[in-house]
Amino acid sequence: MSTLSRQTKIRIIAIPLALIVAGVWYYNSRGNTTGPEQQKKVAAQTIDEGDCVQNKGTENDPDLKKVDCGGAAADYKVKEQWPLDHECEPGLSTYQVTRKGRAQYTLCMEKVAG
């Protein structure tokens, strides 16, 4: 029968516990936008009602960029912006900004004729 020293038992418990705590911290800190430079970057990319956007991604994985409504790059015009989750009117495209799987806001957009 082997017996482990007290110090070994502590290591066996402490190391996985430290890894779990580090993992939880890492998961919760991803996407942290509290720095002043990040806030400026986010503010410049804010999309509001009446703005036009270009989809640089695909229909299933959109990547929207704010563009000039008079330019040829505009794919959609934002008709409504709603906080959290919202169902758009029929005929409008829906885009939701999410963080950690939760809707932050919803854009209801109409296709720009072009």
CSV table of N, CA, C and O in Angstrom, one decimal:
chain,number,residue,atom,x,y,z
A,1,MET,N,0.8,-1.2,0.0
A,1,MET,CA,0.0,0.0,0.0
A,1,MET,C,0.9,1.2,0.0
A,1,MET,O,1.7,1.4,0.8
A,2,SER,N,0.7,2.1,-1.0
A,2,SER,CA,1.5,3.3,-1.1
A,2,SER,C,0.8,4.5,-0.5
A,2,SER,O,-0.5,4.6,-0.7
A,3,THR,N,1.5,5.3,0.2
A,3,THR,CA,0.9,6.5,0.7
A,3,THR,C,1.5,7.7,0.1
A,3,THR,O,2.8,7.7,-0.1
A,4,LEU,N,0.7,8.6,-0.3
A,4,LEU,CA,1.3,9.9,-0.8
A,4,LEU,C,1.5,10.9,0.3
A,4,LEU,O,0.7,11.0,1.2
A,5,SER,N,2.6,11.7,0.1
A,5,SER,CA,2.8,12.7,1.1
A,5,SER,C,1.8,13.8,1.0
A,5,SER,O,1.1,13.9,0.0
A,6,ARG,N,1.7,14.5,2.0
A,6,ARG,CA,0.7,15.6,2.1
A,6,ARG,C,1.0,16.6,1.0
A,6,ARG,O,0.0,17.1,0.3
A,7,GLN,N,2.2,16.9,0.7
A,7,GLN,CA,2.6,17.9,-0.3
A,7,GLN,C,2.2,17.4,-1.7
A,7,GLN,O,1.7,18.2,-2.5
A,8,THR,N,2.3,16.1,-2.0
A,8,THR,CA,1.9,15.6,-3.3
A,8,THR,C,0.4,15.6,-3.4
A,8,THR,O,-0.1,16.0,-4.5
A,9,LYS,N,-0.3,15.4,-2.4
A,9,LYS,CA,-1.8,15.4,-2.4
A,9,LYS,C,-2.3,16.9,-2.8
A,9,LYS,O,-3.2,17.1,-3.5
A,10,ILE,N,-1.6,17.8,-2.1
A,10,ILE,CA,-1.9,19.2,-2.4
A,10,ILE,C,-1.7,19.6,-3.8
A,10,ILE,O,-2.5,20.3,-4.5
A,11,ARG,N,-0.5,19.1,-4.4
A,11,ARG,CA,-0.2,19.4,-5.8
A,11,ARG,C,-1.3,18.8,-6.7
A,11,ARG,O,-1.7,19.4,-7.7
A,12,ILE,N,-1.7,17.6,-6.4
A,12,ILE,CA,-2.7,16.9,-7.2
A,12,ILE,C,-4.0,17.6,-7.3
A,12,ILE,O,-4.7,17.7,-8.3
A,13,ILE,N,-4.3,18.3,-6.2
A,13,ILE,CA,-5.6,19.1,-6.2
A,13,ILE,C,-5.4,20.5,-6.7
A,13,ILE,O,-6.2,21.0,-7.4
A,14,ALA,N,-4.2,21.1,-6.4
A,14,ALA,CA,-4.0,22.5,-6.7
A,14,ALA,C,-3.8,22.8,-8.2
A,14,ALA,O,-4.3,23.8,-8.7
A,15,ILE,N,-3.1,21.9,-8.8
A,15,ILE,CA,-2.8,22.2,-10.3
A,15,ILE,C,-4.0,22.1,-11.1
A,15,ILE,O,-4.3,23.1,-11.9
A,16,PRO,N,-4.9,21.1,-11.1
A,16,PRO,CA,-6.1,21.2,-11.9
A,16,PRO,C,-7.0,22.3,-11.5
A,16,PRO,O,-7.7,22.9,-12.3
A,17,LEU,N,-7.1,22.6,-10.2
A,17,LEU,CA,-7.9,23.7,-9.7
A,17,LEU,C,-7.4,25.1,-10.3
A,17,LEU,O,-8.2,25.9,-10.8
A,18,ALA,N,-6.1,25.3,-10.4
A,18,ALA,CA,-5.5,26.5,-10.9
A,18,ALA,C,-5.8,26.5,-12.4
A,18,ALA,O,-6.1,27.6,-13.0
A,19,LEU,N,-5.8,25.4,-13.1
A,19,LEU,CA,-6.1,25.4,-14.5
A,19,LEU,C,-7.5,25.7,-14.8
A,19,LEU,O,-7.9,26.4,-15.8
A,20,ILE,N,-8.4,25.3,-14.0
A,20,ILE,CA,-9.9,25.6,-14.1
A,20,ILE,C,-10.1,27.1,-13.9
A,20,ILE,O,-10.8,27.7,-14.7
A,21,VAL,N,-9.5,27.6,-12.9
A,21,VAL,CA,-9.6,29.1,-12.6
A,21,VAL,C,-9.1,29.9,-13.8
A,21,VAL,O,-9.7,30.8,-14.2
A,22,ALA,N,-7.9,29.5,-14.3
A,22,ALA,CA,-7.3,30.2,-15.4
A,22,ALA,C,-8.2,30.1,-16.6
A,22,ALA,O,-8.4,31.1,-17.4
A,23,GLY,N,-8.8,28.9,-16.9
A,23,GLY,CA,-9.7,28.8,-18.0
A,23,GLY,C,-11.0,29.6,-17.9
A,23,GLY,O,-11.4,30.2,-18.9
A,24,VAL,N,-11.5,29.7,-16.7
A,24,VAL,CA,-12.7,30.5,-16.5
A,24,VAL,C,-12.4,32.0,-16.7
A,24,VAL,O,-13.1,32.7,-17.4
A,25,TRP,N,-11.2,32.4,-16.2
A,25,TRP,CA,-10.8,33.8,-16.3
A,25,TRP,C,-10.6,34.1,-17.8
A,25,TRP,O,-11.1,35.2,-18.3
A,26,TYR,N,-9.9,33.2,-18.6
A,26,TYR,CA,-9.7,33.5,-20.0
A,26,TYR,C,-11.0,33.6,-20.8
A,26,TYR,O,-11.2,34.5,-21.6
A,27,TYR,N,-11.9,32.7,-20.5
A,27,TYR,CA,-13.2,32.7,-21.2
A,27,TYR,C,-14.0,34.0,-21.0
A,27,TYR,O,-14.5,34.6,-21.9
A,28,ASN,N,-14.0,34.4,-19.7
A,28,ASN,CA,-14.7,35.7,-19.4
A,28,ASN,C,-14.0,36.9,-19.8
A,28,ASN,O,-14.7,38.0,-20.0
A,29,SER,N,-12.7,36.9,-20.1
A,29,SER,CA,-12.0,38.1,-20.5
A,29,SER,C,-11.9,38.3,-22.0
A,29,SER,O,-11.5,39.3,-22.4
A,30,ARG,N,-12.3,37.2,-22.8
A,30,ARG,CA,-12.3,37.4,-24.2
A,30,ARG,C,-13.3,38.4,-24.6
A,30,ARG,O,-14.3,38.5,-24.1
A,31,GLY,N,-12.9,39.3,-25.6
A,31,GLY,CA,-13.8,40.3,-26.1
A,31,GLY,C,-13.9,41.5,-25.2
A,31,GLY,O,-14.8,42.3,-25.3
A,32,ASN,N,-13.0,41.6,-24.2
A,32,ASN,CA,-13.1,42.7,-23.3
A,32,ASN,C,-12.8,44.0,-24.1
A,32,ASN,O,-11.7,44.2,-24.6
A,33,THR,N,-13.7,44.9,-24.1
A,33,THR,CA,-13.6,46.2,-24.8
A,33,THR,C,-13.6,47.4,-23.9
A,33,THR,O,-14.3,48.4,-24.2
A,34,THR,N,-12.8,47.3,-22.9
A,34,THR,CA,-12.9,48.4,-21.9
A,34,THR,C,-11.8,49.5,-22.1
A,34,THR,O,-11.9,50.5,-21.5
A,35,GLY,N,-10.8,49.2,-22.9
A,35,GLY,CA,-9.7,50.1,-23.1
A,35,GLY,C,-10.1,51.3,-23.9
A,35,GLY,O,-11.0,51.2,-24.8
A,36,PRO,N,-9.5,52.5,-23.8
A,36,PRO,CA,-9.9,53.7,-24.5
A,36,PRO,C,-9.7,53.5,-26.0
A,36,PRO,O,-10.5,54.0,-26.8
A,37,GLU,N,-8.6,52.9,-26.4
A,37,GLU,CA,-8.4,52.7,-27.9
A,37,GLU,C,-9.5,51.7,-28.5
A,37,GLU,O,-9.9,52.0,-29.6
A,38,GLN,N,-9.8,50.7,-27.7
A,38,GLN,CA,-10.8,49.8,-28.2
A,38,GLN,C,-12.2,50.5,-28.3
A,38,GLN,O,-13.0,50.3,-29.2
A,39,GLN,N,-12.5,51.4,-27.3
A,39,GLN,CA,-13.7,52.1,-27.4
A,39,GLN,C,-13.8,53.0,-28.6
A,39,GLN,O,-14.9,53.2,-29.2
A,40,LYS,N,-12.7,53.7,-28.9
A,40,LYS,CA,-12.7,54.5,-30.1
A,40,LYS,C,-12.9,53.7,-31.4
A,40,LYS,O,-13.6,54.1,-32.3
A,41,LYS,N,-12.3,52.5,-31.4
A,41,LYS,CA,-12.5,51.6,-32.6
A,41,LYS,C,-13.9,51.2,-32.7
A,41,LYS,O,-14.5,51.2,-33.8
A,42,VAL,N,-14.5,50.8,-31.6
A,42,VAL,CA,-15.9,50.3,-31.6
A,42,VAL,C,-16.8,51.5,-32.0
A,42,VAL,O,-17.8,51.3,-32.8
A,43,ALA,N,-16.6,52.7,-31.5
A,43,ALA,CA,-17.5,53.8,-31.7
A,43,ALA,C,-17.4,54.1,-33.2
A,43,ALA,O,-18.5,54.5,-33.8
A,44,ALA,N,-16.3,54.0,-33.9
A,44,ALA,CA,-16.1,54.3,-35.3
A,44,ALA,C,-16.9,53.3,-36.1
A,44,ALA,O,-17.3,53.6,-37.3
A,45,GLN,N,-17.1,52.1,-35.7
A,45,GLN,CA,-17.8,51.1,-36.4
A,45,GLN,C,-19.2,50.9,-36.0
A,45,GLN,O,-19.9,50.0,-36.6
A,46,THR,N,-19.7,51.8,-35.2
A,46,THR,CA,-21.1,51.6,-34.7
A,46,THR,C,-22.1,51.9,-35.9
A,46,THR,O,-21.9,52.8,-36.7
A,47,ILE,N,-23.0,51.0,-36.1
A,47,ILE,CA,-24.0,51.0,-37.2
A,47,ILE,C,-25.3,51.4,-36.6
A,47,ILE,O,-25.8,50.7,-35.7
A,48,ASP,N,-25.9,52.5,-37.1
A,48,ASP,CA,-27.2,53.0,-36.6
A,48,ASP,C,-28.3,52.9,-37.7
A,48,ASP,O,-28.0,52.7,-38.9
A,49,GLU,N,-29.5,53.2,-37.3
A,49,GLU,CA,-30.6,53.3,-38.3
A,49,GLU,C,-30.2,54.3,-39.3
A,49,GLU,O,-29.7,55.4,-39.0
A,50,GLY,N,-30.5,54.0,-40.6
A,50,GLY,CA,-30.2,54.9,-41.7
A,50,GLY,C,-28.9,54.7,-42.3
A,50,GLY,O,-28.6,55.2,-43.4
A,51,ASP,N,-28.0,54.0,-41.6
A,51,ASP,CA,-26.6,53.8,-42.2
A,51,ASP,C,-26.7,52.7,-43.2
A,51,ASP,O,-27.6,51.8,-43.2
A,52,CYS,N,-25.8,52.7,-44.1
A,52,CYS,CA,-25.6,51.6,-45.1
A,52,CYS,C,-24.4,50.7,-44.8
A,52,CYS,O,-23.5,51.2,-44.2
A,53,VAL,N,-24.5,49.5,-45.2
A,53,VAL,CA,-23.5,48.5,-44.9
A,53,VAL,C,-23.2,47.7,-46.1
A,53,VAL,O,-24.0,47.5,-47.0
A,54,GLN,N,-21.9,47.2,-46.1
A,54,GLN,CA,-21.5,46.3,-47.2
A,54,GLN,C,-21.2,45.0,-46.5
A,54,GLN,O,-20.6,44.9,-45.4
A,55,ASN,N,-21.7,43.9,-47.0
A,55,ASN,CA,-21.4,42.5,-46.5
A,55,ASN,C,-20.1,42.0,-47.1
A,55,ASN,O,-20.2,41.6,-48.3
A,56,LYS,N,-19.0,42.0,-46.4
A,56,LYS,CA,-17.8,41.5,-46.9
A,56,LYS,C,-17.6,40.0,-46.7
A,56,LYS,O,-16.7,39.4,-47.1
A,57,GLY,N,-18.6,39.4,-46.0
A,57,GLY,CA,-18.7,38.0,-45.7
A,57,GLY,C,-19.6,37.3,-46.7
A,57,GLY,O,-19.8,37.6,-47.8
A,58,THR,N,-20.3,36.3,-46.1
A,58,THR,CA,-21.3,35.5,-46.8
A,58,THR,C,-22.7,35.7,-46.2
A,58,THR,O,-22.8,36.3,-45.1
A,59,GLU,N,-23.7,35.1,-46.8
A,59,GLU,CA,-25.1,35.2,-46.2
A,59,GLU,C,-25.1,34.5,-44.8
A,59,GLU,O,-25.7,34.9,-43.9
A,60,ASN,N,-24.4,33.3,-44.7
A,60,ASN,CA,-24.3,32.5,-43.5
A,60,ASN,C,-23.3,33.0,-42.5
A,60,ASN,O,-23.5,32.8,-41.3
A,61,ASP,N,-22.3,33.8,-42.9
A,61,ASP,CA,-21.3,34.3,-42.0
A,61,ASP,C,-21.0,35.7,-42.4
A,61,ASP,O,-19.9,36.0,-43.0
A,62,PRO,N,-21.9,36.7,-42.2
A,62,PRO,CA,-21.8,38.0,-42.6
A,62,PRO,C,-20.6,38.8,-41.9
A,62,PRO,O,-20.3,38.5,-40.8
A,63,ASP,N,-20.0,39.7,-42.6
A,63,ASP,CA,-19.0,40.6,-42.0
A,63,ASP,C,-19.4,42.0,-42.5
A,63,ASP,O,-19.0,42.4,-43.6
A,64,LEU,N,-20.2,42.7,-41.7
A,64,LEU,CA,-20.7,44.0,-42.2
A,64,LEU,C,-19.7,45.1,-41.9
A,64,LEU,O,-19.1,45.2,-40.8
A,65,LYS,N,-19.6,46.0,-42.9
A,65,LYS,CA,-18.8,47.2,-42.7
A,65,LYS,C,-19.7,48.4,-43.1
A,65,LYS,O,-20.3,48.4,-44.2
A,66,LYS,N,-19.6,49.5,-42.3
A,66,LYS,CA,-20.4,50.7,-42.6
A,66,LYS,C,-19.8,51.4,-43.8
A,66,LYS,O,-18.6,51.6,-43.9
A,67,VAL,N,-20.6,51.8,-44.8
A,67,VAL,CA,-20.2,52.4,-46.0
A,67,VAL,C,-21.1,53.6,-46.3
A,67,VAL,O,-22.2,53.7,-45.7
A,68,ASP,N,-20.7,54.4,-47.3
A,68,ASP,CA,-21.5,55.6,-47.7
A,68,ASP,C,-22.7,55.1,-48.5
A,68,ASP,O,-22.6,54.2,-49.3
A,69,CYS,N,-23.9,55.6,-48.1
A,69,CYS,CA,-25.1,55.2,-48.8
A,69,CYS,C,-25.1,55.5,-50.3
A,69,CYS,O,-25.8,54.9,-51.0
A,70,GLY,N,-24.4,56.6,-50.7
A,70,GLY,CA,-24.4,57.0,-52.1
A,70,GLY,C,-23.4,56.2,-52.9
A,70,GLY,O,-23.4,56.3,-54.1
A,71,GLY,N,-22.6,55.4,-52.3
A,71,GLY,CA,-21.6,54.6,-53.0
A,71,GLY,C,-22.1,53.3,-53.5
A,71,GLY,O,-23.1,52.8,-53.1
A,72,ALA,N,-21.3,52.7,-54.4
A,72,ALA,CA,-21.7,51.5,-55.1
A,72,ALA,C,-21.5,50.3,-54.1
A,72,ALA,O,-22.0,49.2,-54.4
A,73,ALA,N,-20.7,50.5,-53.1
A,73,ALA,CA,-20.4,49.3,-52.2
A,73,ALA,C,-21.6,49.0,-51.2
A,73,ALA,O,-21.6,47.9,-50.6
A,74,ALA,N,-22.6,49.8,-51.1
A,74,ALA,CA,-23.7,49.6,-50.2
A,74,ALA,C,-24.5,48.4,-50.6
A,74,ALA,O,-25.1,48.4,-51.7
A,75,ASP,N,-24.6,47.4,-49.7
A,75,ASP,CA,-25.5,46.3,-50.0
A,75,ASP,C,-26.8,46.4,-49.3
A,75,ASP,O,-27.9,45.9,-49.8
A,76,TYR,N,-26.8,46.9,-48.1
A,76,TYR,CA,-28.0,47.0,-47.2
A,76,TYR,C,-28.1,48.4,-46.6
A,76,TYR,O,-27.1,49.0,-46.3
A,77,LYS,N,-29.4,48.8,-46.3
A,77,LYS,CA,-29.6,50.0,-45.5
A,77,LYS,C,-30.3,49.6,-44.2
A,77,LYS,O,-31.3,48.8,-44.3
A,78,VAL,N,-29.9,50.1,-43.1
A,78,VAL,CA,-30.5,49.7,-41.8
A,78,VAL,C,-31.8,50.5,-41.6
A,78,VAL,O,-31.8,51.7,-41.6
A,79,LYS,N,-32.9,49.8,-41.5
A,79,LYS,CA,-34.2,50.4,-41.3
A,79,LYS,C,-34.5,50.5,-39.8
A,79,LYS,O,-35.1,51.5,-39.4
A,80,GLU,N,-34.1,49.5,-39.0
A,80,GLU,CA,-34.4,49.6,-37.6
A,80,GLU,C,-33.2,48.9,-36.8
A,80,GLU,O,-32.5,48.0,-37.3
A,81,GLN,N,-33.0,49.5,-35.6
A,81,GLN,CA,-32.0,48.9,-34.7
A,81,GLN,C,-32.7,48.6,-33.4
A,81,GLN,O,-33.3,49.5,-32.9
A,82,TRP,N,-32.6,47.4,-32.9
A,82,TRP,CA,-33.3,47.0,-31.7
A,82,TRP,C,-32.3,46.5,-30.7
A,82,TRP,O,-31.4,45.8,-31.0
A,83,PRO,N,-32.5,46.9,-29.4
A,83,PRO,CA,-31.7,46.3,-28.4
A,83,PRO,C,-32.1,44.8,-28.2
A,83,PRO,O,-33.2,44.4,-28.4
A,84,LEU,N,-31.1,44.0,-27.9
A,84,LEU,CA,-31.2,42.5,-27.7
A,84,LEU,C,-31.8,41.8,-28.9
A,84,LEU,O,-31.5,42.2,-30.0
A,85,ASP,N,-32.6,40.8,-28.7
A,85,ASP,CA,-33.1,39.9,-29.7
A,85,ASP,C,-34.4,40.5,-30.2
A,85,ASP,O,-35.3,40.9,-29.4
A,86,HIS,N,-34.6,40.6,-31.5
A,86,HIS,CA,-35.8,41.1,-32.1
A,86,HIS,C,-36.1,40.4,-33.5
A,86,HIS,O,-35.2,40.1,-34.2
A,87,GLU,N,-37.4,40.2,-33.7
A,87,GLU,CA,-37.7,39.6,-35.0
A,87,GLU,C,-38.1,40.7,-36.0
A,87,GLU,O,-39.0,41.5,-35.7
A,88,CYS,N,-37.4,40.8,-37.1
A,88,CYS,CA,-37.6,41.9,-38.1
A,88,CYS,C,-38.9,41.6,-38.9
A,88,CYS,O,-39.3,40.4,-39.0
A,89,GLU,N,-39.4,42.6,-39.5
A,89,GLU,CA,-40.6,42.5,-40.4
A,89,GLU,C,-40.3,41.6,-41.6
A,89,GLU,O,-39.1,41.6,-42.0
A,90,PRO,N,-41.3,40.9,-42.1
A,90,PRO,CA,-41.0,40.1,-43.3
A,90,PRO,C,-40.4,41.0,-44.4
A,90,PRO,O,-40.8,42.2,-44.6
A,91,GLY,N,-39.5,40.5,-45.2
A,91,GLY,CA,-38.9,41.2,-46.3
A,91,GLY,C,-37.6,41.9,-45.9
A,91,GLY,O,-36.8,42.3,-46.8
A,92,LEU,N,-37.3,42.1,-44.6
A,92,LEU,CA,-36.1,42.7,-44.1
A,92,LEU,C,-35.1,41.6,-43.7
A,92,LEU,O,-35.5,40.6,-43.2
A,93,SER,N,-33.9,41.9,-44.0
A,93,SER,CA,-32.8,40.9,-43.5
A,93,SER,C,-32.5,41.2,-42.1
A,93,SER,O,-32.5,42.4,-41.6
A,94,THR,N,-32.1,40.2,-41.3
A,94,THR,CA,-31.8,40.3,-39.9
A,94,THR,C,-30.4,40.1,-39.7
A,94,THR,O,-29.8,39.1,-40.2
A,95,TYR,N,-29.7,40.9,-38.9
A,95,TYR,CA,-28.3,40.7,-38.4
A,95,TYR,C,-28.3,41.0,-37.0
A,95,TYR,O,-28.7,42.0,-36.5
A,96,GLN,N,-27.8,40.0,-36.2
A,96,GLN,CA,-27.7,40.2,-34.8
A,96,GLN,C,-26.2,40.2,-34.4
A,96,GLN,O,-25.4,39.4,-34.8
A,97,VAL,N,-25.9,41.2,-33.5
A,97,VAL,CA,-24.6,41.3,-32.9
A,97,VAL,C,-24.6,40.5,-31.6
A,97,VAL,O,-25.5,40.8,-30.8
A,98,THR,N,-23.8,39.5,-31.5
A,98,THR,CA,-23.8,38.7,-30.2
A,98,THR,C,-22.5,38.7,-29.5
A,98,THR,O,-21.5,39.1,-30.1
A,99,ARG,N,-22.6,38.4,-28.3
A,99,ARG,CA,-21.4,38.3,-27.4
A,99,ARG,C,-21.6,37.1,-26.5
A,99,ARG,O,-22.6,37.1,-25.8
A,100,LYS,N,-20.7,36.1,-26.7
A,100,LYS,CA,-20.8,34.9,-25.9
A,100,LYS,C,-22.2,34.3,-26.1
A,100,LYS,O,-22.8,33.8,-25.1
A,101,GLY,N,-22.7,34.3,-27.3
A,101,GLY,CA,-23.9,33.6,-27.6
A,101,GLY,C,-25.2,34.4,-27.3
A,101,GLY,O,-26.3,33.9,-27.5
A,102,ARG,N,-25.1,35.6,-26.7
A,102,ARG,CA,-26.3,36.4,-26.4
A,102,ARG,C,-26.4,37.6,-27.3
A,102,ARG,O,-25.4,38.3,-27.5
A,103,ALA,N,-27.6,37.8,-27.8
A,103,ALA,CA,-27.8,39.0,-28.7
A,103,ALA,C,-27.6,40.3,-27.9
A,103,ALA,O,-28.1,40.5,-26.8
A,104,GLN,N,-26.8,41.2,-28.5
A,104,GLN,CA,-26.6,42.5,-27.9
A,104,GLN,C,-27.5,43.5,-28.6
A,104,GLN,O,-28.0,44.3,-27.9
A,105,TYR,N,-27.6,43.4,-29.9
A,105,TYR,CA,-28.6,44.2,-30.6
A,105,TYR,C,-28.9,43.5,-32.0
A,105,TYR,O,-28.2,42.7,-32.5
A,106,THR,N,-30.0,43.9,-32.6
A,106,THR,CA,-30.5,43.4,-33.9
A,106,THR,C,-30.6,44.5,-34.9
A,106,THR,O,-31.2,45.6,-34.5
A,107,LEU,N,-30.1,44.3,-36.1
A,107,LEU,CA,-30.3,45.2,-37.2
A,107,LEU,C,-31.3,44.6,-38.2
A,107,LEU,O,-31.2,43.5,-38.5
A,108,CYS,N,-32.3,45.4,-38.5
A,108,CYS,CA,-33.3,45.0,-39.6
A,108,CYS,C,-32.9,45.9,-40.8
A,108,CYS,O,-33.0,47.1,-40.7
A,109,MET,N,-32.6,45.2,-41.9
A,109,MET,CA,-32.0,45.9,-43.1
A,109,MET,C,-32.8,45.5,-44.3
A,109,MET,O,-33.3,44.4,-44.5
A,110,GLU,N,-32.8,46.5,-45.2
A,110,GLU,CA,-33.4,46.2,-46.5
A,110,GLU,C,-32.3,46.3,-47.6
A,110,GLU,O,-31.3,47.0,-47.5
A,111,LYS,N,-32.4,45.4,-48.6
A,111,LYS,CA,-31.4,45.3,-49.6
A,111,LYS,C,-31.5,46.6,-50.5
A,111,LYS,O,-32.5,47.1,-50.8
A,112,VAL,N,-30.3,47.1,-50.8
A,112,VAL,CA,-30.2,48.3,-51.6
A,112,VAL,C,-30.2,47.9,-53.0
A,112,VAL,O,-29.5,47.0,-53.5
A,113,ALA,N,-31.1,48.6,-53.8
A,113,ALA,CA,-31.2,48.2,-55.2
A,113,ALA,C,-30.0,48.7,-55.9
A,113,ALA,O,-29.5,49.8,-55.7
A,114,GLY,N,-29.4,47.8,-56.7
A,114,GLY,CA,-28.2,48.2,-57.4
A,114,GLY,C,-28.0,47.5,-58.6
A,114,GLY,O,-27.5,47.3,-59.5
